[in-house]
XYZ file of N, CA and C in Angstrom:
183
model
N 0.823 -1.188 0.000
C 0.000 0.000 0.000
C 0.875 1.263 0.000
N 1.939 1.261 0.772
C 2.829 2.412 0.824
C 3.492 2.649 -0.530
N 3.823 1.564 -1.220
C 4.446 1.678 -2.531
C 3.501 2.345 -3.521
N 2.233 2.012 -3.450
C 1.232 2.614 -4.327
C 1.104 4.103 -4.055
N 1.126 4.478 -2.792
C 1.031 5.893 -2.429
C 2.249 6.665 -2.912
N 3.433 6.073 -2.773
C 4.657 6.723 -3.237
C 4.621 6.919 -4.747
N 4.155 5.910 -5.457
C 4.077 5.980 -6.913
C 3.106 7.081 -7.339
N 1.971 7.157 -6.661
C 0.971 8.178 -6.976
C 1.525 9.575 -6.715
N 2.206 9.768 -5.600
C 2.809 11.059 -5.281
C 3.853 11.447 -6.324
N 4.626 10.477 -6.755
C 5.657 10.744 -7.762
C 5.026 11.169 -9.085
N 3.968 10.494 -9.486
C 3.295 10.833 -10.741
C 2.653 12.217 -10.651
N 2.115 12.548 -9.492
C 1.527 13.872 -9.301
C 2.602 14.958 -9.315
N 3.827 14.596 -9.029
C 4.926 15.555 -8.995
C 5.458 15.891 -10.398
N 5.170 15.064 -11.383
C 5.677 15.284 -12.742
C 5.391 16.689 -13.291
N 4.158 17.188 -13.208
C 3.926 18.543 -13.733
C 4.747 19.615 -13.011
N 4.984 19.417 -11.733
C 5.792 20.368 -10.965
C 7.240 20.331 -11.448
N 7.743 19.145 -11.681
C 9.112 19.004 -12.183
C 9.240 19.675 -13.549
N 8.246 19.491 -14.398
C 8.289 20.111 -15.719
C 8.313 21.635 -15.620
N 7.535 22.185 -14.702
C 7.558 23.634 -14.493
C 8.917 24.093 -13.973
N 9.484 23.315 -13.063
C 10.805 23.653 -12.532
C 11.858 23.611 -13.639
N 11.748 22.654 -14.540
C 12.685 22.566 -15.662
C 12.546 23.797 -16.556
N 11.306 24.168 -16.864
C 11.084 25.362 -17.685
C 11.699 26.599 -17.037
N 11.465 26.748 -15.736
C 12.007 27.908 -15.024
C 13.537 27.887 -15.046
N 14.108 26.722 -14.829
C 15.571 26.619 -14.784
C 16.182 26.852 -16.162
N 15.486 26.439 -17.203
C 15.966 26.731 -18.555
C 15.970 28.238 -18.820
N 14.947 28.916 -18.344
C 14.899 30.374 -18.471
C 16.044 31.019 -17.698
N 16.288 30.515 -16.492
C 17.392 31.025 -15.675
C 18.727 30.798 -16.379
N 18.893 29.620 -16.969
C 20.121 29.322 -17.710
C 20.280 30.263 -18.902
N 19.197 30.497 -19.622
C 19.248 31.404 -20.768
C 19.669 32.812 -20.320
N 19.062 33.285 -19.234
C 19.424 34.610 -18.711
C 20.895 34.661 -18.310
N 21.367 33.596 -17.687
C 22.774 33.541 -17.272
C 23.690 33.551 -18.487
N 23.282 32.862 -19.540
C 24.089 32.855 -20.760
C 24.134 34.252 -21.385
N 23.007 34.930 -21.381
C 22.958 36.277 -21.930
C 23.838 37.237 -21.124
N 23.879 37.017 -19.805
C 24.659 37.884 -18.918
C 26.106 37.414 -18.789
N 26.432 36.294 -19.430
C 27.763 35.705 -19.343
C 28.144 35.391 -17.888
N 27.142 34.909 -17.135
C 27.305 34.574 -15.717
C 27.629 33.077 -15.603
N 28.912 32.766 -15.579
C 29.341 31.368 -15.591
C 28.952 30.611 -14.328
N 28.945 31.283 -13.206
C 28.568 30.624 -11.952
C 27.105 30.181 -12.021
N 26.228 31.070 -12.455
C 24.811 30.717 -12.553
C 24.581 29.661 -13.618
N 25.356 29.699 -14.693
C 25.217 28.670 -15.730
C 25.506 27.290 -15.140
N 26.553 27.192 -14.353
C 26.906 25.909 -13.728
C 25.807 25.465 -12.773
N 25.310 26.391 -11.955
C 24.240 26.054 -11.005
C 22.993 25.570 -11.736
N 22.632 26.276 -12.800
C 21.434 25.900 -13.552
C 21.594 24.535 -14.208
N 22.759 24.276 -14.765
C 23.004 22.976 -15.391
C 22.940 21.849 -14.365
N 23.477 22.082 -13.182
C 23.420 21.065 -12.126
C 21.977 20.816 -11.692
N 21.215 21.896 -11.555
C 19.811 21.767 -11.155
C 19.018 21.036 -12.252
N 19.282 21.359 -13.493
C 18.604 20.685 -14.595
C 18.933 19.194 -14.619
N 20.169 18.854 -14.343
C 20.558 17.440 -14.290
C 19.818 16.723 -13.169
N 19.707 17.360 -12.018
C 18.981 16.780 -10.887
C 17.509 16.566 -11.249
N 16.894 17.563 -11.859
C 15.487 17.450 -12.242
C 15.297 16.371 -13.307
N 16.238 16.266 -14.229
C 16.175 15.225 -15.263
C 16.211 13.838 -14.627
N 17.088 13.669 -13.646
C 17.185 12.379 -12.960
C 15.882 12.051 -12.235
N 15.290 13.042 -11.572
C 14.020 12.813 -10.886
C 12.935 12.387 -11.877
N 12.884 13.088 -12.991
C 11.880 12.778 -13.998
C 12.075 11.374 -14.561
N 13.321 10.998 -14.817
C 13.609 9.655 -15.312
C 13.231 8.587 -14.300
N 13.497 8.821 -13.024
C 13.128 7.847 -11.988
C 11.624 7.632 -11.954
N 10.875 8.725 -12.047
C 9.419 8.619 -12.020
C 8.935 7.878 -13.258
N 9.471 8.223 -14.414
C 9.030 7.578 -15.653
C 9.414 6.099 -15.690
N 10.538 5.729 -15.088
C 10.954 4.336 -15.061
C 10.152 3.504 -14.079
N 9.560 4.151 -13.067
C 8.779 3.437 -12.068
C 7.340 3.193 -12.493
N 6.906 3.833 -13.568
C 5.515 3.696 -14.000
C 5.177 2.276 -14.372
C-alpha cells in the first residue's frame, strides 16, 4: 500500500518538475545572456537533478 502511495505522489509531482525545468531553462538562458558562468553551472546542475528525478518517475511507472 505504501508503494502505491509513493508511486501516486511521484506521478503527481511530474507537472511540478516540468515547471521547474522550464524555469531553470529560463534562468540558464538569462545567465548565458549575462555571461554569468557561476549561474550557468548552477542551472546545469539543477537541470541534471530534475532530469534524474523525472527519469526515476518515468521508469517506475
